[in-house]
Structures are given as C-alpha cells and as structure tokens.
Amino acid sequence: MEIRLGTRRSDLAIWQASHVADLIRGVEPAAEVRLVFVSSVGDKDRRSAFHQLGGIGAFTKESEDTLLRNEVDLVVHSLKDLPTKLQPGLVLAAVPKREDPRDAICGVTLSQLRPGLRVGTGSIRRKAQLLELCNGLDIRPIRGNVSPRLCKAKNRQGIDATLLAAAGLSRLGLLHEASQILDARVFPYAVGQGALAAEAREEDTALIALLQKIEDRQSRSEVDAERALMRSLDAGCSLPVGVSATWLAGTLTLRGQVTHPDGQRKITDESVGLADQADAIGRSLGHKLLQQGAEEILKAALRSVEEQRTI
C-alpha cells in the first residue's frame, strides 16, 4: 500500500510527518509512505502576523487542496492550525498520542515578567494572557521557525523572551531551551496544541481504517471537546481562547478561558463529563462562557485583528 503523505517543509513539520509515517509502518509494515512537500501561505509570507494572513487555514489550506486534487493521500498538521470546520470531502481521520500541550517561555520565567520587558509572540491568545499576568509588557510580533525565534530571545535581538509550544521544542530536541513550562491553570494553552492531525479524504475508507490504528482515544477526546468549544464560540485559532483538559477515571474535565486583548478582563469556566461525550462537554463549556460575556470579548479581539490588518 503506497501512501503519499503531504507536509510542509519546516523542520517541525517534517518531524511530525515522519513520526506519523513511522506510526503507520508500525501497524502496517507493508505500507510504503512517501513524503510530499507542500507550501502554505504561512510559509510563503514570513513577515506578516498570523492574523494578517487570514488566521484560520493559513498553514493548512494548501495541503487540504492537494488532498482534494488527489495529489496526496494524507496530510499531517499541527492540530492547533486546523480549522474546526474542514473542507467538504475531508475528515480528521486520526489523532495520535498527544504530547505536552502546554506553552513554554524562553528567556525569562513568569516571575521575572515586568513592565517594559520585550516578549515576542504572534499569537493574540498568548499576548492577551501575558498582559493579564503583567500589564505593561512590550509585546512584539514575531513569527517563523522555532530555532530563529529562540536565537532572537537568547541574543536579545529585539526581544528578551518568547513563547513556544512545549511539544514543538520537545520534538526538535530543544526542550532544554525553555526557561519554564507554564502551568495550564495559570496560562491555558491553544485548542489542539501538542496534538497532530492526520487528515484524509472521506472516500478513502481503507486508509481511514488503517489510520484508526494509530489513534489515541484520550487525545482524540480531548481535542474533540476543545474543538467543539471553539465551534460553539464561533471562534478561530487566532482568537484569545485558552483551554486545559484533564482525564480522571474516564471523566474529562475541560477548562476554558477567554481573555480580552488588553489583558484587563478574562472569563473562565469548566465542564465535566464522560470522555465519550467530548462534543457535548465542549458545547456546554462554550454556552457557559457565552452566558458570562465571552461574545463581547471575542468581538473586541476581532476588532483588534481587523485594525492591525489595515496598518
């Protein structure tokens, strides 16, 4: 069985695609998995902020288009980049075991944050949550691959610190560069962060059946609940929504936080249910957050995004 696996060209994307390829070979030794490189809008434009690229789908749409054109059989994404609504004809076929979903700060620790400190991040969520912890930080937009961002923070090239996903650092053997792994109760992470998405065509039932063998049930339940929350809020991955999910004896607890872009207000709540009720857990949490005023905060975040797009 030959499988053409689409991936972006960054070191992290290649690691992730190769990891999924190895998982496939582990359950189907006869599988011949070949990487096919695809460029995304986010790869082609390294200067614009993420939300200026259109946010949702900036790193995934081209890969999905190659699937629909039958140029590849499967694409692997960082799940946090994947829109909650997939293109017609495509399915989230598998979610392998999730790595640590938390954020990592490099250059300083949270206790060392102070007004005027230059922190590089292109994430509206991270910016809002940082400002909530320390008003007066000098948040500077930064994008690009992991290593150059680390280098800028280490050498104080325009920034004193940066935030990255702990999972990405771990996958590249760079976790030692983190000054602190952030407690998700204090600094909730992005929806789907640390998880991988194996996306395929809905009609390819044999491939989907194979991919189900590499799926991790706990990871799938967590991300399904998180993505259901985002759908209920009608929020994209570029908006300031943070989550944390925990399992205990078959019960899933999903916590959510919506933070105003200026960091001056946040709304938090949680929903609990059986792990096989992930979608209902996410929708329930979304309803709770909306009742407390999350829509107003998300509208403010959207206005902030639109204003920055016109600069």
PDB file of C-alpha atoms in Angstrom:
ATOM      1  CA  MET A   1       0.000   0.000   0.000  1.00  0.00           C
ATOM      2  CA  GLU A   2       1.571   3.288  -1.116  1.00  0.00           C
ATOM      3  CA  ILE A   3       0.671   6.398   0.874  1.00  0.00           C
ATOM      4  CA  ARG A   4       1.626   9.889  -0.294  1.00  0.00           C
ATOM      5  CA  LEU A   5       1.887  11.971   2.870  1.00  0.00           C
ATOM      6  CA  GLY A   6       1.718  15.739   2.425  1.00  0.00           C
ATOM      7  CA  THR A   7       3.699  18.004   4.735  1.00  0.00           C
ATOM      8  CA  ARG A   8       5.163  21.477   4.975  1.00  0.00           C
ATOM      9  CA  ARG A   9       8.954  21.881   4.736  1.00  0.00           C
ATOM     10  CA  SER A  10       9.778  23.254   8.192  1.00  0.00           C
ATOM     11  CA  ASP A  11      11.908  21.098  10.485  1.00  0.00           C
ATOM     12  CA  LEU A  12       8.989  20.663  12.867  1.00  0.00           C
ATOM     13  CA  ALA A  13       6.514  19.763  10.119  1.00  0.00           C
ATOM     14  CA  ILE A  14       8.917  17.183   8.667  1.00  0.00           C
ATOM     15  CA  TRP A  15       9.445  15.677  12.131  1.00  0.00           C
ATOM     16  CA  GLN A  16       5.692  15.414  12.641  1.00  0.00           C
ATOM     17  CA  ALA A  17       5.056  13.866   9.236  1.00  0.00           C
ATOM     18  CA  SER A  18       7.920  11.404   9.683  1.00  0.00           C
ATOM     19  CA  HIS A  19       6.566  10.463  13.110  1.00  0.00           C
ATOM     20  CA  VAL A  20       3.137   9.670  11.666  1.00  0.00           C
ATOM     21  CA  ALA A  21       4.793   7.739   8.828  1.00  0.00           C
ATOM     22  CA  ASP A  22       6.661   5.640  11.406  1.00  0.00           C
ATOM     23  CA  LEU A  23       3.430   5.013  13.331  1.00  0.00           C
ATOM     24  CA  ILE A  24       1.764   3.817  10.119  1.00  0.00           C
ATOM     25  CA  ARG A  25       4.658   1.487   9.326  1.00  0.00           C
ATOM     26  CA  GLY A  26       4.438   0.166  12.883  1.00  0.00           C
ATOM     27  CA  VAL A  27       0.870  -1.054  12.392  1.00  0.00           C
ATOM     28  CA  GLU A  28       1.221  -1.879   8.672  1.00  0.00           C
ATOM     29  CA  PRO A  29       4.805  -2.918   7.809  1.00  0.00           C
ATOM     30  CA  ALA A  30       3.895  -3.291   4.132  1.00  0.00           C
ATOM     31  CA  ALA A  31       2.902   0.364   3.843  1.00  0.00           C
ATOM     32  CA  GLU A  32       5.157   2.465   1.609  1.00  0.00           C
ATOM     33  CA  VAL A  33       4.890   6.007   2.959  1.00  0.00           C
ATOM     34  CA  ARG A  34       6.419   8.806   0.886  1.00  0.00           C
ATOM     35  CA  LEU A  35       6.599  12.458   1.960  1.00  0.00           C
ATOM     36  CA  VAL A  36       5.313  15.072  -0.490  1.00  0.00           C
ATOM     37  CA  PHE A  37       6.191  18.690   0.286  1.00  0.00           C
ATOM     38  CA  VAL A  38       3.535  21.404   0.174  1.00  0.00           C
ATOM     39  CA  SER A  39       3.992  25.144   0.787  1.00  0.00           C
ATOM     40  CA  SER A  40       1.391  27.129   2.724  1.00  0.00           C
ATOM     41  CA  VAL A  41       0.527  30.828   2.782  1.00  0.00           C
ATOM     42  CA  GLY A  42       2.179  30.973   6.193  1.00  0.00           C
ATOM     43  CA  ASP A  43       5.389  29.526   4.759  1.00  0.00           C
ATOM     44  CA  LYS A  44       5.489  31.860   1.768  1.00  0.00           C
ATOM     45  CA  ASP A  45       4.911  35.008   3.842  1.00  0.00           C
ATOM     46  CA  ARG A  46       7.215  35.001   6.878  1.00  0.00           C
ATOM     47  CA  ARG A  47       6.824  38.707   7.696  1.00  0.00           C
ATOM     48  CA  SER A  48       3.087  39.244   8.187  1.00  0.00           C
ATOM     49  CA  ALA A  49       1.496  38.444  11.535  1.00  0.00           C
ATOM     50  CA  PHE A  50      -0.515  35.229  11.634  1.00  0.00           C
ATOM     51  CA  HIS A  51      -3.881  37.005  11.822  1.00  0.00           C
ATOM     52  CA  GLN A  52      -2.886  39.188   8.845  1.00  0.00           C
ATOM     53  CA  LEU A  53      -2.608  36.030   6.727  1.00  0.00           C
ATOM     54  CA  GLY A  54      -6.267  35.279   7.338  1.00  0.00           C
ATOM     55  CA  GLY A  55      -5.666  33.296  10.526  1.00  0.00           C
ATOM     56  CA  ILE A  56      -7.718  30.147  10.072  1.00  0.00           C
ATOM     57  CA  GLY A  57      -6.206  27.824   7.480  1.00  0.00           C
ATOM     58  CA  ALA A  58      -3.034  29.855   6.895  1.00  0.00           C
ATOM     59  CA  PHE A  59      -0.926  26.726   7.368  1.00  0.00           C
ATOM     60  CA  THR A  60      -3.393  24.069   6.193  1.00  0.00           C
ATOM     61  CA  LYS A  61      -5.495  25.128   3.192  1.00  0.00           C
ATOM     62  CA  GLU A  62      -2.906  24.362   0.509  1.00  0.00           C
ATOM     63  CA  SER A  63      -2.329  20.907   1.994  1.00  0.00           C
ATOM     64  CA  GLU A  64      -6.071  20.268   2.031  1.00  0.00           C
ATOM     65  CA  ASP A  65      -6.300  21.399  -1.581  1.00  0.00           C
ATOM     66  CA  THR A  66      -3.653  18.835  -2.589  1.00  0.00           C
ATOM     67  CA  LEU A  67      -5.789  16.174  -0.903  1.00  0.00           C
ATOM     68  CA  LEU A  68      -8.864  17.242  -2.834  1.00  0.00           C
ATOM     69  CA  ARG A  69      -6.862  17.210  -6.089  1.00  0.00           C
ATOM     70  CA  ASN A  70      -5.685  13.666  -5.276  1.00  0.00           C
ATOM     71  CA  GLU A  71      -2.035  14.747  -5.319  1.00  0.00           C
ATOM     72  CA  VAL A  72      -1.529  13.236  -1.849  1.00  0.00           C
ATOM     73  CA  ASP A  73      -3.428  10.625   0.163  1.00  0.00           C
ATOM     74  CA  LEU A  74      -2.931  12.055   3.631  1.00  0.00           C
ATOM     75  CA  VAL A  75      -1.737  15.289   5.217  1.00  0.00           C
ATOM     76  CA  VAL A  76      -0.363  15.853   8.706  1.00  0.00           C
ATOM     77  CA  HIS A  77      -0.862  19.131  10.544  1.00  0.00           C
ATOM     78  CA  SER A  78      -0.263  20.571  13.965  1.00  0.00           C
ATOM     79  CA  LEU A  79      -3.850  20.174  15.082  1.00  0.00           C
ATOM     80  CA  LYS A  80      -3.977  23.692  16.548  1.00  0.00           C
ATOM     81  CA  ASP A  81      -3.610  25.046  12.977  1.00  0.00           C
ATOM     82  CA  LEU A  82      -6.533  23.007  11.595  1.00  0.00           C
ATOM     83  CA  PRO A  83      -9.869  24.854  11.236  1.00  0.00           C
ATOM     84  CA  THR A  84     -12.712  23.361  13.264  1.00  0.00           C
ATOM     85  CA  LYS A  85     -14.742  23.120  10.050  1.00  0.00           C
ATOM     86  CA  LEU A  86     -12.961  21.022   7.422  1.00  0.00           C
ATOM     87  CA  GLN A  87     -13.382  21.389   3.691  1.00  0.00           C
ATOM     88  CA  PRO A  88     -16.186  19.184   2.277  1.00  0.00           C
ATOM     89  CA  GLY A  89     -14.964  15.684   1.482  1.00  0.00           C
ATOM     90  CA  LEU A  90     -12.188  15.689   4.098  1.00  0.00           C
ATOM     91  CA  VAL A  91     -12.118  14.098   7.566  1.00  0.00           C
ATOM     92  CA  LEU A  92      -9.916  14.171  10.645  1.00  0.00           C
ATOM     93  CA  ALA A  93      -9.006  10.510  10.290  1.00  0.00           C
ATOM     94  CA  ALA A  94      -6.769  10.104  13.350  1.00  0.00           C
ATOM     95  CA  VAL A  95      -5.197  11.902  16.293  1.00  0.00           C
ATOM     96  CA  PRO A  96      -2.077  10.078  17.563  1.00  0.00           C
ATOM     97  CA  LYS A  97      -0.992  10.328  21.201  1.00  0.00           C
ATOM     98  CA  ARG A  98      -0.708  13.958  22.198  1.00  0.00           C
ATOM     99  CA  GLU A  99       2.500  15.471  23.538  1.00  0.00           C
ATOM    100  CA  ASP A 100       2.633  18.003  26.367  1.00  0.00           C
ATOM    101  CA  PRO A 101       0.148  20.687  25.240  1.00  0.00           C
ATOM    102  CA  ARG A 102       1.460  23.452  27.491  1.00  0.00           C
ATOM    103  CA  ASP A 103       3.245  26.635  26.494  1.00  0.00           C
ATOM    104  CA  ALA A 104       6.906  27.253  27.293  1.00  0.00           C
ATOM    105  CA  ILE A 105       8.527  30.622  27.912  1.00  0.00           C
ATOM    106  CA  CYS A 106      12.131  31.031  26.802  1.00  0.00           C
ATOM    107  CA  GLY A 107      14.438  33.791  28.053  1.00  0.00           C
ATOM    108  CA  VAL A 108      12.755  34.540  31.389  1.00  0.00           C
ATOM    109  CA  THR A 109      10.289  32.902  33.785  1.00  0.00           C
ATOM    110  CA  LEU A 110       6.807  34.215  34.550  1.00  0.00           C
ATOM    111  CA  SER A 111       8.030  35.568  37.885  1.00  0.00           C
ATOM    112  CA  GLN A 112      10.584  37.697  36.003  1.00  0.00           C
ATOM    113  CA  LEU A 113       7.998  39.458  33.839  1.00  0.00           C
ATOM    114  CA  ARG A 114       7.994  43.222  34.356  1.00  0.00           C
ATOM    115  CA  PRO A 115       6.637  46.290  32.553  1.00  0.00           C
ATOM    116  CA  GLY A 116       8.753  47.136  29.520  1.00  0.00           C
ATOM    117  CA  LEU A 117      10.123  43.616  29.049  1.00  0.00           C
ATOM    118  CA  ARG A 118      10.118  42.740  25.338  1.00  0.00           C
ATOM    119  CA  VAL A 119       8.263  39.484  24.670  1.00  0.00           C
ATOM    120  CA  GLY A 120       7.981  38.149  21.123  1.00  0.00           C
ATOM    121  CA  THR A 121       4.795  36.374  20.077  1.00  0.00           C
ATOM    122  CA  GLY A 122       2.498  36.483  17.075  1.00  0.00           C
ATOM    123  CA  SER A 123      -0.352  34.827  18.992  1.00  0.00           C
ATOM    124  CA  ILE A 124      -3.264  37.000  20.098  1.00  0.00           C
ATOM    125  CA  ARG A 125      -4.061  34.439  22.824  1.00  0.00           C
ATOM    126  CA  ARG A 126      -0.540  34.473  24.235  1.00  0.00           C
ATOM    127  CA  LYS A 127      -0.386  38.270  24.069  1.00  0.00           C
ATOM    128  CA  ALA A 128      -3.684  38.674  25.932  1.00  0.00           C
ATOM    129  CA  GLN A 129      -2.762  36.128  28.591  1.00  0.00           C
ATOM    130  CA  LEU A 130       0.668  37.697  29.094  1.00  0.00           C
ATOM    131  CA  LEU A 131      -0.859  41.155  29.540  1.00  0.00           C
ATOM    132  CA  GLU A 132      -3.343  39.709  32.027  1.00  0.00           C
ATOM    133  CA  LEU A 133      -0.401  38.460  34.094  1.00  0.00           C
ATOM    134  CA  CYS A 134       1.752  41.587  33.696  1.00  0.00           C
ATOM    135  CA  ASN A 135       0.265  44.792  32.342  1.00  0.00           C
ATOM    136  CA  GLY A 136       2.848  46.970  30.588  1.00  0.00           C
ATOM    137  CA  LEU A 137       4.809  44.262  28.800  1.00  0.00           C
ATOM    138  CA  ASP A 138       6.202  45.274  25.408  1.00  0.00           C
ATOM    139  CA  ILE A 139       4.651  42.572  23.214  1.00  0.00           C
ATOM    140  CA  ARG A 140       6.354  42.390  19.830  1.00  0.00           C
ATOM    141  CA  PRO A 141       5.022  40.412  16.849  1.00  0.00           C
ATOM    142  CA  ILE A 142       7.269  37.540  15.833  1.00  0.00           C
ATOM    143  CA  ARG A 143       6.786  34.580  13.504  1.00  0.00           C
ATOM    144  CA  GLY A 144       8.926  31.938  11.888  1.00  0.00           C
ATOM    145  CA  ASN A 145      10.522  28.618  12.717  1.00  0.00           C
ATOM    146  CA  VAL A 146      11.445  27.593  16.251  1.00  0.00           C
ATOM    147  CA  SER A 147      15.241  27.932  16.107  1.00  0.00           C
ATOM    148  CA  PRO A 148      15.388  31.532  14.790  1.00  0.00           C
ATOM    149  CA  ARG A 149      12.875  32.636  17.417  1.00  0.00           C
ATOM    150  CA  LEU A 150      14.930  31.021  20.169  1.00  0.00           C
ATOM    151  CA  CYS A 151      18.073  32.655  18.810  1.00  0.00           C
ATOM    152  CA  LYS A 152      16.482  36.119  18.914  1.00  0.00           C
ATOM    153  CA  ALA A 153      15.473  35.661  22.554  1.00  0.00           C
ATOM    154  CA  LYS A 154      18.854  34.229  23.619  1.00  0.00           C
ATOM    155  CA  ASN A 155      20.787  37.030  21.929  1.00  0.00           C
ATOM    156  CA  ARG A 156      18.288  39.761  22.893  1.00  0.00           C
ATOM    157  CA  GLN A 157      17.785  40.626  19.230  1.00  0.00           C
ATOM    158  CA  GLY A 158      14.728  42.842  19.581  1.00  0.00           C
ATOM    159  CA  ILE A 159      13.144  40.651  22.259  1.00  0.00           C
ATOM    160  CA  ASP A 160      14.023  39.422  25.747  1.00  0.00           C
ATOM    161  CA  ALA A 161      11.780  36.359  25.701  1.00  0.00           C
ATOM    162  CA  THR A 162       9.436  34.358  23.509  1.00  0.00           C
ATOM    163  CA  LEU A 163       6.702  31.768  23.951  1.00  0.00           C
ATOM    164  CA  LEU A 164       6.597  28.462  22.095  1.00  0.00           C
ATOM    165  CA  ALA A 165       4.693  25.198  22.373  1.00  0.00           C
ATOM    166  CA  ALA A 166       6.494  22.778  24.689  1.00  0.00           C
ATOM    167  CA  ALA A 167       5.629  19.958  22.282  1.00  0.00           C
ATOM    168  CA  GLY A 168       7.429  21.651  19.397  1.00  0.00           C
ATOM    169  CA  LEU A 169      10.540  22.195  21.495  1.00  0.00           C
ATOM    170  CA  SER A 170      10.457  18.579  22.651  1.00  0.00           C
ATOM    171  CA  ARG A 171      10.066  17.194  19.131  1.00  0.00           C
ATOM    172  CA  LEU A 172      13.099  19.157  17.962  1.00  0.00           C
ATOM    173  CA  GLY A 173      15.226  18.208  20.979  1.00  0.00           C
ATOM    174  CA  LEU A 174      15.164  21.793  22.261  1.00  0.00           C
ATOM    175  CA  LEU A 175      13.114  21.495  25.440  1.00  0.00           C
ATOM    176  CA  HIS A 176      16.197  22.426  27.471  1.00  0.00           C
ATOM    177  CA  GLU A 177      15.912  25.926  25.985  1.00  0.00           C
ATOM    178  CA  ALA A 178      12.695  26.555  27.928  1.00  0.00           C
ATOM    179  CA  SER A 179      13.061  28.750  30.997  1.00  0.00           C
ATOM    180  CA  GLN A 180       9.707  27.495  32.300  1.00  0.00           C
ATOM    181  CA  ILE A 181       6.881  25.192  31.212  1.00  0.00           C
ATOM    182  CA  LEU A 182       3.735  27.128  32.042  1.00  0.00           C
ATOM    183  CA  ASP A 183       1.079  25.711  34.358  1.00  0.00           C
ATOM    184  CA  ALA A 184      -2.088  25.342  32.276  1.00  0.00           C
ATOM    185  CA  ARG A 185      -4.203  26.557  35.206  1.00  0.00           C
ATOM    186  CA  VAL A 186      -2.325  29.867  35.042  1.00  0.00           C
ATOM    187  CA  PHE A 187      -1.637  30.011  31.307  1.00  0.00           C
ATOM    188  CA  PRO A 188      -4.100  27.821  29.363  1.00  0.00           C
ATOM    189  CA  TYR A 189      -2.886  26.549  26.005  1.00  0.00           C
ATOM    190  CA  ALA A 190      -4.303  26.733  22.478  1.00  0.00           C
ATOM    191  CA  VAL A 191      -7.025  24.377  21.300  1.00  0.00           C
ATOM    192  CA  GLY A 192      -5.370  21.254  19.880  1.00  0.00           C
ATOM    193  CA  GLN A 193      -1.857  22.298  20.913  1.00  0.00           C
ATOM    194  CA  GLY A 194       0.564  19.379  21.224  1.00  0.00           C
ATOM    195  CA  ALA A 195      -1.628  17.111  19.086  1.00  0.00           C
ATOM    196  CA  LEU A 196      -1.190  16.025  15.477  1.00  0.00           C
ATOM    197  CA  ALA A 197      -3.957  15.765  12.898  1.00  0.00           C
ATOM    198  CA  ALA A 198      -3.983  13.104  10.191  1.00  0.00           C
ATOM    199  CA  GLU A 199      -6.427  14.360   7.557  1.00  0.00           C
ATOM    200  CA  ALA A 200      -7.676  12.235   4.657  1.00  0.00           C
ATOM    201  CA  ARG A 201     -10.390  12.093   2.014  1.00  0.00           C
ATOM    202  CA  GLU A 202     -13.720  10.862   3.338  1.00  0.00           C
ATOM    203  CA  GLU A 203     -13.990   8.362   0.497  1.00  0.00           C
ATOM    204  CA  ASP A 204     -10.682   6.610   1.298  1.00  0.00           C
ATOM    205  CA  THR A 205     -12.201   4.146   3.745  1.00  0.00           C
ATOM    206  CA  ALA A 206      -9.301   1.667   3.643  1.00  0.00           C
ATOM    207  CA  LEU A 207      -6.775   4.358   4.550  1.00  0.00           C
ATOM    208  CA  ILE A 208      -9.045   5.736   7.274  1.00  0.00           C
ATOM    209  CA  ALA A 209      -9.366   2.248   8.770  1.00  0.00           C
ATOM    210  CA  LEU A 210      -5.569   1.978   8.816  1.00  0.00           C
ATOM    211  CA  LEU A 211      -5.167   5.403  10.418  1.00  0.00           C
ATOM    212  CA  GLN A 212      -7.617   4.464  13.160  1.00  0.00           C
ATOM    213  CA  LYS A 213      -4.986   2.001  14.378  1.00  0.00           C
ATOM    214  CA  ILE A 214      -2.629   4.862  15.285  1.00  0.00           C
ATOM    215  CA  GLU A 215      -5.276   6.948  17.055  1.00  0.00           C
ATOM    216  CA  ASP A 216      -5.065   7.596  20.798  1.00  0.00           C
ATOM    217  CA  ARG A 217      -8.523   7.608  22.395  1.00  0.00           C
ATOM    218  CA  GLN A 218      -7.683  10.023  25.203  1.00  0.00           C
ATOM    219  CA  SER A 219      -6.026  12.524  22.871  1.00  0.00           C
ATOM    220  CA  ARG A 220      -8.963  12.360  20.463  1.00  0.00           C
ATOM    221  CA  SER A 221     -11.491  13.002  23.225  1.00  0.00           C
ATOM    222  CA  GLU A 222      -9.515  15.989  24.493  1.00  0.00           C
ATOM    223  CA  VAL A 223      -9.193  17.679  21.120  1.00  0.00           C
ATOM    224  CA  ASP A 224     -12.775  16.864  20.097  1.00  0.00           C
ATOM    225  CA  ALA A 225     -14.006  18.634  23.247  1.00  0.00           C
ATOM    226  CA  GLU A 226     -11.673  21.583  22.667  1.00  0.00           C
ATOM    227  CA  ARG A 227     -12.715  21.953  19.031  1.00  0.00           C
ATOM    228  CA  ALA A 228     -16.408  21.704  19.974  1.00  0.00           C
ATOM    229  CA  LEU A 229     -15.818  24.601  22.366  1.00  0.00           C
ATOM    230  CA  MET A 230     -14.319  26.685  19.558  1.00  0.00           C
ATOM    231  CA  ARG A 231     -17.241  25.901  17.258  1.00  0.00           C
ATOM    232  CA  SER A 232     -19.744  26.894  19.945  1.00  0.00           C
ATOM    233  CA  LEU A 233     -17.923  30.212  20.409  1.00  0.00           C
ATOM    234  CA  ASP A 234     -17.658  30.630  16.630  1.00  0.00           C
ATOM    235  CA  ALA A 235     -14.004  31.409  17.287  1.00  0.00           C
ATOM    236  CA  GLY A 236     -10.957  30.722  15.133  1.00  0.00           C
ATOM    237  CA  CYS A 237      -7.487  29.670  16.208  1.00  0.00           C
ATOM    238  CA  SER A 238      -6.307  33.304  16.000  1.00  0.00           C
ATOM    239  CA  LEU A 239      -8.585  34.465  18.839  1.00  0.00           C
ATOM    240  CA  PRO A 240      -7.730  34.601  22.578  1.00  0.00           C
ATOM    241  CA  VAL A 241      -9.262  31.317  23.733  1.00  0.00           C
ATOM    242  CA  GLY A 242      -7.181  29.091  26.015  1.00  0.00           C
ATOM    243  CA  VAL A 243      -8.024  25.625  27.319  1.00  0.00           C
ATOM    244  CA  SER A 244      -6.801  22.825  29.519  1.00  0.00           C
ATOM    245  CA  ALA A 245      -8.134  19.267  29.532  1.00  0.00           C
ATOM    246  CA  THR A 246      -7.658  16.601  32.197  1.00  0.00           C
ATOM    247  CA  TRP A 247      -8.699  12.956  32.440  1.00  0.00           C
ATOM    248  CA  LEU A 248      -9.570  11.063  35.604  1.00  0.00           C
ATOM    249  CA  ALA A 249     -11.086   7.574  35.606  1.00  0.00           C
ATOM    250  CA  GLY A 250     -12.862   8.008  32.280  1.00  0.00           C
ATOM    251  CA  THR A 251     -14.064  11.521  33.102  1.00  0.00           C
ATOM    252  CA  LEU A 252     -12.938  14.518  31.060  1.00  0.00           C
ATOM    253  CA  THR A 253     -12.727  17.996  32.575  1.00  0.00           C
ATOM    254  CA  LEU A 254     -12.384  20.840  30.092  1.00  0.00           C
ATOM    255  CA  ARG A 255     -11.481  24.310  31.332  1.00  0.00           C
ATOM    256  CA  GLY A 256     -11.688  27.353  29.108  1.00  0.00           C
ATOM    257  CA  GLN A 257     -10.527  30.951  29.300  1.00  0.00           C
ATOM    258  CA  VAL A 258     -11.402  33.888  27.058  1.00  0.00           C
ATOM    259  CA  THR A 259      -9.119  36.880  27.633  1.00  0.00           C
ATOM    260  CA  HIS A 260      -9.638  40.459  26.447  1.00  0.00           C
ATOM    261  CA  PRO A 261      -6.859  41.566  24.046  1.00  0.00           C
ATOM    262  CA  ASP A 262      -5.692  44.202  26.535  1.00  0.00           C
ATOM    263  CA  GLY A 263      -5.477  41.626  29.330  1.00  0.00           C
ATOM    264  CA  GLN A 264      -7.821  43.620  31.566  1.00  0.00           C
ATOM    265  CA  ARG A 265     -10.636  41.072  31.650  1.00  0.00           C
ATOM    266  CA  LYS A 266     -10.947  37.311  31.432  1.00  0.00           C
ATOM    267  CA  ILE A 267     -13.748  34.768  31.701  1.00  0.00           C
ATOM    268  CA  THR A 268     -13.110  31.218  32.871  1.00  0.00           C
ATOM    269  CA  ASP A 269     -15.290  28.170  33.460  1.00  0.00           C
ATOM    270  CA  GLU A 270     -15.253  24.397  33.087  1.00  0.00           C
ATOM    271  CA  SER A 271     -17.421  21.461  32.048  1.00  0.00           C
ATOM    272  CA  VAL A 272     -17.138  17.836  33.121  1.00  0.00           C
ATOM    273  CA  GLY A 273     -18.478  14.667  31.538  1.00  0.00           C
ATOM    274  CA  LEU A 274     -17.715  11.165  30.386  1.00  0.00           C
ATOM    275  CA  ALA A 275     -14.833  11.037  27.949  1.00  0.00           C
ATOM    276  CA  ASP A 276     -17.051   9.659  25.168  1.00  0.00           C
ATOM    277  CA  GLN A 277     -19.220  12.792  25.399  1.00  0.00           C
ATOM    278  CA  ALA A 278     -16.466  15.129  24.238  1.00  0.00           C
ATOM    279  CA  ASP A 279     -18.597  17.155  21.844  1.00  0.00           C
ATOM    280  CA  ALA A 280     -21.263  17.789  24.482  1.00  0.00           C
ATOM    281  CA  ILE A 281     -18.610  18.814  27.029  1.00  0.00           C
ATOM    282  CA  GLY A 282     -17.173  21.386  24.641  1.00  0.00           C
ATOM    283  CA  ARG A 283     -20.580  22.782  23.689  1.00  0.00           C
ATOM    284  CA  SER A 284     -21.594  23.022  27.349  1.00  0.00           C
ATOM    285  CA  LEU A 285     -18.464  24.989  28.201  1.00  0.00           C
ATOM    286  CA  GLY A 286     -18.997  27.294  25.252  1.00  0.00           C
ATOM    287  CA  HIS A 287     -22.539  28.017  26.440  1.00  0.00           C
ATOM    288  CA  LYS A 288     -21.275  28.853  29.945  1.00  0.00           C
ATOM    289  CA  LEU A 289     -18.617  31.225  28.629  1.00  0.00           C
ATOM    290  CA  LEU A 290     -21.082  32.970  26.317  1.00  0.00           C
ATOM    291  CA  GLN A 291     -23.503  33.464  29.205  1.00  0.00           C
ATOM    292  CA  GLN A 292     -20.729  35.279  31.077  1.00  0.00           C
ATOM    293  CA  GLY A 293     -19.942  37.661  28.214  1.00  0.00           C
ATOM    294  CA  ALA A 294     -17.387  35.846  26.053  1.00  0.00           C
ATOM    295  CA  GLU A 295     -19.011  37.146  22.865  1.00  0.00           C
ATOM    296  CA  GLU A 296     -18.201  40.743  23.807  1.00  0.00           C
ATOM    297  CA  ILE A 297     -14.543  39.871  24.416  1.00  0.00           C
ATOM    298  CA  LEU A 298     -14.254  37.925  21.160  1.00  0.00           C
ATOM    299  CA  LYS A 299     -15.775  40.828  19.227  1.00  0.00           C
ATOM    300  CA  ALA A 300     -13.162  43.121  20.770  1.00  0.00           C
ATOM    301  CA  ALA A 301     -10.471  40.661  19.689  1.00  0.00           C
ATOM    302  CA  LEU A 302     -11.850  40.594  16.141  1.00  0.00           C
ATOM    303  CA  ARG A 303     -11.836  44.394  16.022  1.00  0.00           C
ATOM    304  CA  SER A 304      -8.223  44.350  17.171  1.00  0.00           C
ATOM    305  CA  VAL A 305      -7.336  41.888  14.413  1.00  0.00           C
ATOM    306  CA  GLU A 306      -9.089  43.960  11.744  1.00  0.00           C
ATOM    307  CA  GLU A 307      -7.395  47.162  12.913  1.00  0.00           C
ATOM    308  CA  GLN A 308      -3.968  45.529  12.678  1.00  0.00           C
ATOM    309  CA  ARG A 309      -4.741  44.221   9.186  1.00  0.00           C
ATOM    310  CA  THR A 310      -5.270  47.786   7.981  1.00  0.00           C
ATOM    311  CA  ILE A 311      -1.995  49.130   9.412  1.00  0.00           C
TER     312      ILE A 311
END
